[in-house]
């Protein structure tokens, strides 16, 4: 479905004081993406006609993050109804359905958004549809007061609720779908005569009922979906729920996760079929993995593209711009950054390859380092097809090693190596006959003398 003739208003002007952070609350990341952007991603899938994010003062960072989606400013924040009113200009002459969401609920699914909009267009044509849930611990949530037949009559905030009302198990999750023809006239009637002295969005239900409009509740099955993040501990819970979803999705799409609970994904990680991921692997943003790839234990991978059949790790680090070709092998304690490793190339042990190309079937020996930075500029290293880089070679960029060339172990390569040549850069080896025997005799004698003395 698409959200035809619908608009979405995301409220994100709250102060977020409990995060104790210089970063606005809704920009704290879950699975590598700002909370509010998770919500906007889901909204994006539904193709709303209009979207607006309501922000508070000093929130250039939020404006930049949500761009090109427009923002409206609510300053000072005087409550959730007041926040929606701040979006009045962006909603002018709009009489479709308006979905109102909270910016700090990153786990809300597209399905729930669709169900809300469907309910708003239901047979009884409710002016307001509220998302309800039955939390294990109803704590401070608003309670949904229903009349005979289960119709929604009012939402009573916890602080204003009577003891009987506090016993109501169904709470307000905070998300509403409202008929745009009535939204602003209902909001205009809200006052701040309540325990918190705020303009409550929740009051529009009783106001609508008093005007003879019907209101409805849609219950969400999994309360975790509507959890709001107010403090760091809740951020950690949201992260773990999101990780669980990402792991389940990866397995459902054909990846084997040896120990799922120890594997961390980003919101955008893409895995092919028959990928096996070993324990304790972390995916940062921007990773795509082809089919039949093995990622062994303890790898850290971000901004990398891994092609079919490659083997990564254990203990490999792929940094942004690492492009690993078909059937290439990246082994233990190897770091790759901004480098193209072509088909069948092998870098199996203890190496740093940055700002480079490694040609097809090249073999990069243990301890090879591309010296890509002189303290001022980064420069490029090019290793040709089938080249063999001896162990502990330092390749001082900019430098090229031709196709099929070999570098001797321990060499410091500072000038281009022609194709099929051997480049060796080290002193000739000398042998001093009998030196070791004499050395042991001398040192042994010294040691005995010390002991006696
Ligand atoms: C709100 C609901 C409550 C519901 C709960 C669910 C109201 C009055 N109460 O309470 O019924 O059970 O959510 O989590 O709506 N915001 C603004 N401007 C403001 C105030 C808030 O933009 O002036 C934004 C916040 O950034 C946040 C959202 O609105 O994203 C909710 O505000 P919050 O203060 O957390 O409301 P609750 O007290 O949790
Ligand atoms: Mg809240």
Coordinates of C-alpha atoms and ligand atoms in Angstrom, one line a residue:
X1 CA 0.0 0.0 0.0
X2 CA 1.0 3.6 -0.3
X3 CA -0.1 6.3 2.0
X4 CA -2.2 8.2 -0.5
X5 CA -3.7 11.4 0.6
X6 CA -1.8 11.1 3.9
X7 CA 0.7 13.3 5.7
X8 CA 3.1 12.5 8.6
X9 CA 4.1 14.7 11.5
X10 CA 7.0 13.5 13.5
X11 CA 7.4 15.2 17.0
X12 CA 11.0 15.7 18.0
X13 CA 11.0 18.9 19.9
X14 CA 11.2 17.5 23.4
X15 CA 14.3 18.4 25.4
X16 CA 15.6 14.9 25.8
X17 CA 17.2 15.9 29.1
X18 CA 17.4 12.3 30.4
X19 CA 19.9 11.4 27.7
X20 CA 22.4 13.8 29.4
X21 CA 23.9 14.5 26.0
X22 CA 25.1 17.3 23.8
X23 CA 23.6 15.4 20.8
X24 CA 19.8 15.9 20.3
X25 CA 18.0 12.8 21.5
X26 CA 16.5 11.8 18.2
X27 CA 20.0 11.7 16.6
X28 CA 21.3 9.0 18.9
X29 CA 22.0 6.0 16.7
X30 CA 20.4 2.6 16.8
X31 CA 22.2 0.0 14.6
X32 CA 24.2 2.9 13.1
X33 CA 21.3 5.1 12.2
X34 CA 19.8 8.1 14.0
X35 CA 16.5 7.1 15.7
X36 CA 14.5 9.7 13.8
X37 CA 15.9 8.5 10.5
X38 CA 14.7 4.9 11.2
X39 CA 11.2 6.4 11.5
X40 CA 11.6 8.5 8.3
X41 CA 12.9 5.4 6.4
X42 CA 9.7 3.6 7.3
X43 CA 7.6 6.6 6.3
X44 CA 9.6 6.8 3.1
X45 CA 8.5 3.3 2.1
X46 CA 4.8 4.4 2.3
X47 CA 5.1 7.5 0.1
X48 CA 3.3 10.1 2.1
X49 CA 2.2 13.3 0.3
X50 CA 3.7 15.5 3.0
X51 CA 6.1 15.0 5.9
X52 CA 7.3 17.3 8.5
X53 CA 9.5 17.0 11.6
X54 CA 8.8 19.3 14.5
X55 CA 12.0 20.3 16.2
X56 CA 13.0 22.6 19.1
X57 CA 15.5 25.4 19.2
X58 CA 19.2 25.0 18.4
X59 CA 18.6 21.9 16.3
X60 CA 20.5 22.6 13.1
X61 CA 21.9 19.2 13.5
X62 CA 18.4 17.6 13.4
X63 CA 17.4 19.8 10.4
X64 CA 20.5 18.7 8.5
X65 CA 20.0 15.1 9.4
X66 CA 16.4 14.9 8.2
X67 CA 16.9 17.1 5.1
X68 CA 15.3 17.3 2.6
X69 CA 12.2 16.6 4.8
X70 CA 11.1 20.0 6.1
X71 CA 11.1 20.9 9.7
X72 CA 8.8 23.1 11.8
X73 CA 10.1 24.8 15.0
X74 CA 8.3 24.6 18.3
X75 CA 10.0 26.9 20.8
X76 CA 9.4 26.6 23.7
X77 CA 8.0 23.1 23.8
X78 CA 4.6 23.4 25.6
X79 CA 3.3 19.9 25.0
X80 CA 2.5 17.4 22.3
X81 CA -0.6 19.3 21.0
X82 CA 1.3 22.5 20.9
X83 CA 4.0 20.6 18.9
X84 CA 1.5 19.5 16.2
X85 CA 0.2 23.0 16.0
X86 CA 3.8 24.1 15.1
X87 CA 3.3 22.2 11.8
X88 CA 0.2 24.0 10.8
X89 CA 1.8 25.9 8.0
X90 CA 3.2 22.8 6.4
X91 CA -0.2 21.2 6.6
X92 CA -2.2 24.1 5.2
X93 CA -5.0 23.1 2.9
X94 CA -4.4 19.4 3.6
X95 CA -7.5 17.4 4.4
X96 CA -6.2 13.9 4.0
X97 CA -5.1 11.7 6.9
X98 CA -2.4 12.8 9.3
X99 CA -0.3 10.3 11.1
X100 CA 1.4 11.8 14.2
X101 CA 4.5 10.0 15.5
X102 CA 7.1 10.4 18.1
X103 CA 10.7 10.8 16.9
X104 CA 12.1 8.6 19.7
X105 CA 10.4 5.4 18.7
X106 CA 12.9 3.9 16.3
X107 CA 11.3 0.4 16.4
X108 CA 7.9 1.3 14.9
X109 CA 7.2 -0.8 11.8
X110 CA 5.7 0.1 8.5
X111 CA 3.0 -2.5 9.1
X112 CA 1.7 -0.7 12.1
X113 CA 1.7 2.6 10.2
X114 CA -0.4 0.9 7.5
X115 CA -2.8 -0.6 10.0
X116 CA -3.3 2.9 11.6
X117 CA -4.1 4.5 8.3
X118 CA -6.4 1.6 7.3
X119 CA -8.2 2.0 10.6
X120 CA -8.7 5.7 10.0
X121 CA -10.4 4.9 6.8
X122 CA -12.5 2.2 8.4
X123 CA -16.3 1.8 8.1
X124 CA -17.1 4.1 11.1
X125 CA -14.8 6.8 9.7
X126 CA -13.2 7.6 13.1
X127 CA -11.9 11.2 13.4
X128 CA -9.0 9.9 15.6
X129 CA -7.4 6.5 15.7
X130 CA -5.0 5.9 18.6
X131 CA -2.4 3.2 18.9
X132 CA -3.0 1.3 22.1
X133 CA -0.8 -1.3 23.8
X134 CA -0.8 -3.4 27.0
X135 CA 2.6 -2.9 28.6
X136 CA 3.8 -5.3 31.2
X137 CA 4.5 -2.2 33.3
X138 CA 2.0 0.6 32.5
X139 CA 4.0 3.1 34.5
X140 CA 3.5 6.7 33.4
X141 CA 1.6 6.0 30.2
X142 CA -1.7 7.7 29.3
X143 CA -4.7 5.4 29.8
X144 CA -7.3 4.7 27.1
X145 CA -10.8 5.2 28.5
X146 CA -13.4 3.3 26.5
X147 CA -17.2 3.4 26.7
X148 CA -19.8 0.7 26.1
X149 CA -19.0 -1.3 22.9
X150 CA -15.3 -0.5 23.3
X151 CA -15.4 2.9 21.6
X152 CA -12.6 5.3 22.7
X153 CA -13.9 8.1 24.8
X154 CA -10.8 9.8 26.2
X155 CA -7.1 9.5 27.0
X156 CA -6.2 10.4 30.5
X157 CA -2.6 11.1 31.3
X158 CA -1.2 9.1 34.2
X159 CA -0.8 12.2 36.4
X160 CA -4.4 13.3 35.9
X161 CA -5.9 9.8 36.2
X162 CA -8.1 8.6 39.0
X163 CA -7.1 5.3 40.8
X164 CA -9.8 3.5 38.7
X165 CA -8.4 4.9 35.5
X166 CA -4.9 3.9 36.5
X167 CA -6.1 0.3 36.6
X168 CA -7.0 0.4 32.8
X169 CA -4.5 -2.0 31.2
X170 CA -4.6 -0.4 27.7
X171 CA -2.3 2.5 27.3
X172 CA -1.6 5.2 24.7
X173 CA 1.5 4.3 22.6
X174 CA 1.5 7.9 21.4
X175 CA 0.9 7.4 17.7
X176 CA -2.3 8.7 16.2
X177 CA -4.0 8.8 12.8
X178 CA -6.3 11.8 12.6
X179 CA -8.7 13.0 9.9
X180 CA -7.0 16.1 8.5
X181 CA -10.3 17.8 8.1
X182 CA -10.7 18.0 11.9
X183 CA -7.1 18.0 13.2
X184 CA -6.4 21.7 13.7
X185 CA -9.9 22.6 14.9
X186 CA -9.5 19.9 17.6
X187 CA -6.0 21.1 18.5
X188 CA -7.2 24.7 18.8
X189 CA -9.6 23.6 21.5
X190 CA -6.9 22.0 23.7
X191 CA -6.0 23.9 26.8
X192 CA -3.2 23.4 29.4
X193 CA -5.5 23.0 32.4
X194 CA -3.9 19.7 33.7
X195 CA -1.3 18.3 36.1
X196 CA 1.6 19.2 33.9
X197 CA 0.3 22.5 32.6
X198 CA 1.0 21.3 29.0
X199 CA -1.1 21.2 25.9
X200 CA -1.8 17.5 25.6
X201 CA -2.3 16.0 22.1
X202 CA -4.2 13.3 23.9
X203 CA -7.0 15.7 24.8
X204 CA -8.2 15.8 21.2
X205 CA -10.0 12.5 21.8
X206 CA -12.4 13.8 24.4
X207 CA -12.9 17.0 22.4
X208 CA -13.7 15.0 19.3
X209 CA -16.2 12.9 21.2
X210 CA -17.9 16.0 22.6
X211 CA -18.4 17.1 19.1
X212 CA -20.0 13.8 18.1
X213 CA -17.1 12.5 16.2
X214 CA -16.1 8.9 16.7
X215 CA -12.6 7.7 17.9
X216 CA -11.1 4.3 17.7
X217 CA -8.2 2.2 19.2
X218 CA -5.9 -0.1 17.3
X219 CA -3.8 -2.3 19.5
X220 CA -0.2 -3.2 18.7
X221 CA 0.7 -6.8 19.5
X222 CA 4.3 -6.4 20.5
X223 CA 4.8 -3.7 23.0
X224 CA 8.5 -3.5 22.2
X225 CA 7.7 -1.9 18.9
X226 CA 6.4 1.3 20.5
X227 CA 9.0 1.7 23.2
X228 CA 10.2 5.3 23.5
X229 CA 13.8 6.0 24.1
X230 CA 14.3 8.6 26.8
X231 CA 17.5 7.5 28.5
X232 CA 20.7 5.6 27.7
X233 CA 19.5 2.4 29.2
X234 CA 16.4 2.5 26.9
X235 CA 18.7 3.2 24.0
X236 CA 20.6 0.0 24.8
X237 CA 17.3 -1.9 24.9
X238 CA 16.2 -0.5 21.6
X239 CA 19.6 -1.4 20.1
X240 CA 19.3 -5.0 21.3
X241 CA 15.8 -5.4 19.9
X242 CA 16.9 -3.9 16.6
X243 CA 19.9 -6.3 16.5
X244 CA 17.6 -9.2 17.1
X245 CA 15.4 -8.1 14.1
X246 CA 18.5 -7.7 11.9
X247 CA 19.9 -11.1 12.8
X248 CA 16.5 -12.8 12.2
X249 CA 16.2 -11.0 8.8
X250 CA 19.8 -12.1 7.8
X251 CA 19.1 -15.7 8.6
X252 CA 15.7 -15.6 6.9
X253 CA 17.5 -14.4 3.8
X254 CA 19.9 -17.3 3.7
X255 CA 22.9 -16.4 5.9
X256 CA 24.3 -18.7 8.6
X257 CA 25.1 -16.9 11.8
X258 CA 27.2 -19.2 13.9
X259 CA 26.4 -17.4 17.2
X260 CA 23.8 -14.7 16.3
X261 CA 23.9 -12.9 19.7
X262 CA 27.5 -11.9 19.1
X263 CA 27.1 -10.6 15.6
X264 CA 26.3 -6.9 15.3
X265 CA 24.7 -5.5 12.1
X266 CA 24.1 -2.0 10.8
X267 CA 20.7 -0.9 9.6
X268 CA 21.9 -1.2 6.0
X269 CA 24.0 -4.4 6.0
X270 CA 23.4 -6.5 2.9
X271 CA 24.3 -10.2 3.0
X272 CA 24.0 -12.5 0.0
X273 CA 23.0 -16.2 0.0
X274 CA 25.0 -18.8 1.8
X275 CA 27.1 -16.3 3.6
X276 CA 28.5 -17.7 6.9
X277 CA 29.4 -15.3 9.6
X278 CA 31.5 -16.5 12.5
X279 CA 31.1 -15.4 16.1
X280 CA 31.9 -11.8 17.3
X281 CA 31.7 -10.0 14.0
X282 CA 30.7 -6.3 13.8
X283 CA 29.3 -4.7 10.7
X284 CA 29.4 -0.9 10.6
X285 CA 27.4 1.1 8.1
X286 CA 27.7 0.6 4.3
X287 CA 28.6 -3.1 4.0
X288 CA 27.5 -5.3 1.2
X289 CA 28.4 -9.0 1.0
X290 CA 28.0 -11.3 -2.1
X291 CA 27.1 -15.0 -2.1
X292 CA 29.1 -17.8 -0.6
X293 CA 31.3 -15.5 1.4
X294 CA 32.8 -16.7 4.7
X295 CA 33.4 -14.1 7.3
X296 CA 35.3 -15.8 10.1
X297 CA 35.3 -14.9 13.8
X298 CA 36.3 -11.5 15.2
X299 CA 36.1 -9.3 12.1
X300 CA 35.3 -5.6 12.1
X301 CA 33.8 -4.4 8.7
X302 CA 32.5 -1.1 7.6
X303 CA 32.0 0.7 4.3
X304 CA 33.1 -2.4 2.4
X305 CA 32.0 -4.4 -0.5
X306 CA 32.8 -8.1 -0.5
X307 CA 32.3 -10.1 -3.7
X308 CA 31.1 -13.7 -4.1
X309 CA 33.3 -16.5 -2.7
X310 CA 35.6 -14.3 -0.7
X311 CA 37.0 -15.4 2.7
X312 CA 37.5 -12.7 5.3
X313 CA 39.3 -13.2 8.7
X314 CA 39.5 -14.4 11.3
X315 CA 40.5 -11.0 12.9
X316 CA 40.3 -8.9 9.8
X317 CA 39.5 -5.2 9.6
X318 CA 37.9 -3.8 6.5
X319 CA 37.6 0.0 6.6
X320 CA 35.6 2.3 4.2
X321 CA 36.5 1.8 0.6
X322 CA 37.6 -1.8 0.9
X323 CA 36.4 -3.6 -2.2
X324 CA 37.2 -7.3 -2.0
X325 CA 37.0 -9.2 -5.3
X326 CA 35.6 -12.6 -6.2
X327 CA 37.3 -15.5 -4.3
X328 CA 39.9 -13.1 -2.7
X329 CA 41.2 -14.0 0.7
X330 CA 41.8 -11.5 3.5
X331 CA 43.3 -13.2 6.5
X332 CA 44.1 -12.6 10.1
X333 CA 45.3 -9.2 11.4
X334 CA 44.9 -7.7 8.0
X335 CA 43.6 -4.1 7.6
X336 CA 42.3 -2.9 4.3
X337 CA 41.2 0.7 3.6
X338 CA 40.2 2.4 0.3
X339 CA 41.6 -0.4 -1.7
X340 CA 40.5 -2.7 -4.6
X341 CA 41.6 -6.3 -4.1
X342 CA 40.9 -8.1 -7.3
X343 CA 39.7 -11.6 -8.1
X344 CA 41.6 -14.3 -6.4
X345 CA 44.2 -12.1 -4.7
X346 CA 45.4 -13.2 -1.3
X347 CA 46.5 -11.1 1.7
X348 CA 46.5 -13.6 4.4
X349 CA 48.6 -12.4 7.3
X350 CA 49.4 -9.2 9.3
X351 CA 49.3 -6.6 6.6
X352 CA 48.1 -3.0 6.0
X353 CA 46.9 -2.3 2.5
X354 CA 45.5 1.3 2.1
X355 CA 44.9 3.5 -0.9
X356 CA 45.8 0.6 -3.2
X357 CA 44.9 -1.8 -5.9
X358 CA 46.0 -5.4 -5.7
X359 CA 45.7 -7.1 -9.1
X360 CA 44.0 -10.5 -9.8
X361 CA 45.8 -13.5 -8.2
X362 CA 48.5 -11.4 -6.6
X363 CA 49.9 -12.8 -3.4
X364 CA 50.7 -10.3 -0.6
X365 CA 53.0 -11.8 2.0
X366 CA 52.8 -11.6 5.7
X367 CA 53.6 -8.2 7.2
X368 CA 53.4 -6.2 4.0
X369 CA 52.7 -2.5 4.6
X370 CA 51.6 0.1 2.1
X371 CA 53.2 3.3 3.4
X372 CA 50.5 5.5 2.0
X373 CA 50.8 8.6 4.2
X374 CA 53.8 10.9 4.5
X375 CA 52.2 13.0 7.2
X376 CA 50.7 15.4 4.6
X377 CA 49.3 13.5 1.7
X378 CA 47.9 10.0 0.9
X379 CA 49.3 8.3 -2.2
X380 CA 48.5 5.2 -4.1
X381 CA 50.1 1.8 -4.4
X382 CA 49.5 -0.4 -7.4
X383 CA 50.3 -4.1 -7.4
X384 CA 49.9 -5.9 -10.7
X385 CA 48.2 -9.1 -11.6
X386 CA 49.9 -12.2 -10.3
X387 CA 52.6 -10.2 -8.4
X388 CA 54.2 -11.8 -5.4
X389 CA 55.0 -9.4 -2.5
X390 CA 57.6 -11.0 -0.2
X391 CA 57.0 -10.9 3.6
X392 CA 57.6 -7.7 5.4
X393 CA 57.8 -5.6 2.3
X394 CA 57.3 -1.9 2.8
X395 CA 55.8 -0.4 -0.3
X396 CA 56.4 3.4 -0.1
X397 CA 53.7 5.1 -2.1
X398 CA 53.3 6.3 -4.7
X399 CA 54.7 3.1 -6.2
X400 CA 53.8 0.4 -8.7
X401 CA 54.7 -3.2 -8.8
X402 CA 54.3 -4.6 -12.3
X403 CA 52.3 -7.7 -13.3
X404 CA 54.1 -10.9 -12.3
X405 CA 56.9 -9.1 -10.4
X406 CA 58.3 -10.4 -7.1
X407 CA 59.6 -8.3 -4.2
X408 CA 62.2 -9.9 -1.9
X409 CA 61.2 -10.3 1.7
X410 CA 62.0 -7.3 3.9
X411 CA 62.5 -5.0 1.0
X412 CA 61.6 -1.3 1.2
X413 CA 60.3 -0.6 -2.3
X414 CA 60.5 3.1 -3.3
X415 CA 60.5 3.0 -7.1
X416 CA 58.4 1.2 -9.6
X417 CA 59.1 -2.4 -10.2
X418 CA 58.9 -3.6 -13.9
X419 CA 56.6 -6.5 -14.8
X420 CA 58.1 -9.9 -14.1
X421 CA 61.2 -8.4 -12.4
X422 CA 62.6 -9.3 -8.9
X423 CA 63.0 -6.2 -6.7
X424 CA 65.3 -6.8 -3.7
X425 CA 66.3 -4.0 -1.4
X426 CA 68.5 -5.2 1.5
X427 CA 72.1 -5.8 2.4
X428 CA 73.9 -8.9 1.2
X429 CA 74.1 -11.7 3.7
X430 CA 77.5 -12.4 5.3
X431 CA 78.7 -15.5 7.1
X432 CA 81.4 -15.3 9.9
X433 CA 82.5 -18.9 10.3
X434 CA 82.7 -20.2 13.9
X435 CA 81.6 -16.8 15.3
X436 CA 78.7 -18.3 17.2
X437 CA 80.8 -20.9 18.9
X438 CA 83.3 -18.3 20.1
X439 CA 80.5 -16.0 21.2
X440 CA 79.0 -18.7 23.4
X441 CA 82.4 -19.6 25.0
X442 CA 83.1 -15.9 25.8
X443 CA 79.7 -15.2 27.3
X444 CA 79.6 -18.5 29.2
X445 CA 82.9 -17.6 30.8
X446 CA 81.7 -14.2 31.8
X447 CA 78.6 -15.6 33.4
X448 CA 80.6 -18.2 35.5
X449 CA 83.0 -15.5 36.7
X450 CA 80.0 -13.4 37.9
X451 CA 78.5 -16.3 39.8
X452 CA 81.7 -17.1 41.7
X453 CA 82.3 -13.5 42.5
Ligands
LIG1 C1 3.1 10.8 25.7 C2 1.5 10.7 25.8 C3 1.1 9.6 26.6 C4 1.7 8.3 26.0 C5 3.2 8.4 25.9 C6 3.7 7.2 25.1 C7 0.8 13.1 25.6 C8 0.3 14.2 26.3 N1 1.0 12.0 26.3 O1 3.5 11.1 27.0 O2 -0.3 9.5 26.6 O3 1.3 7.2 26.9 O4 3.6 9.6 25.2 O5 5.1 7.2 25.1 O6 0.9 13.1 24.4 N2 7.3 16.6 22.1 C9 7.4 17.7 21.4 N3 7.1 18.9 22.0 C10 6.6 19.0 23.2 C11 6.5 17.8 24.0 C12 6.8 16.6 23.4 O7 7.9 17.7 20.2 O8 6.3 20.1 23.6 C13 7.7 15.3 21.5 C14 8.9 14.6 22.2 O9 10.1 15.0 21.6 C15 8.5 13.2 22.0 C16 7.0 13.1 22.0 O10 6.6 14.4 21.7 O11 9.0 12.7 20.8 C17 6.4 12.6 23.3 O12 6.7 13.5 24.3 P1 6.9 13.0 25.8 O13 7.2 14.2 26.6 O14 7.9 11.9 25.8 O15 5.4 12.5 26.2 P2 5.1 11.5 27.3 O16 5.1 12.2 28.6 O17 5.9 10.3 27.2
LIG2 MG1 7.8 9.8 26.2

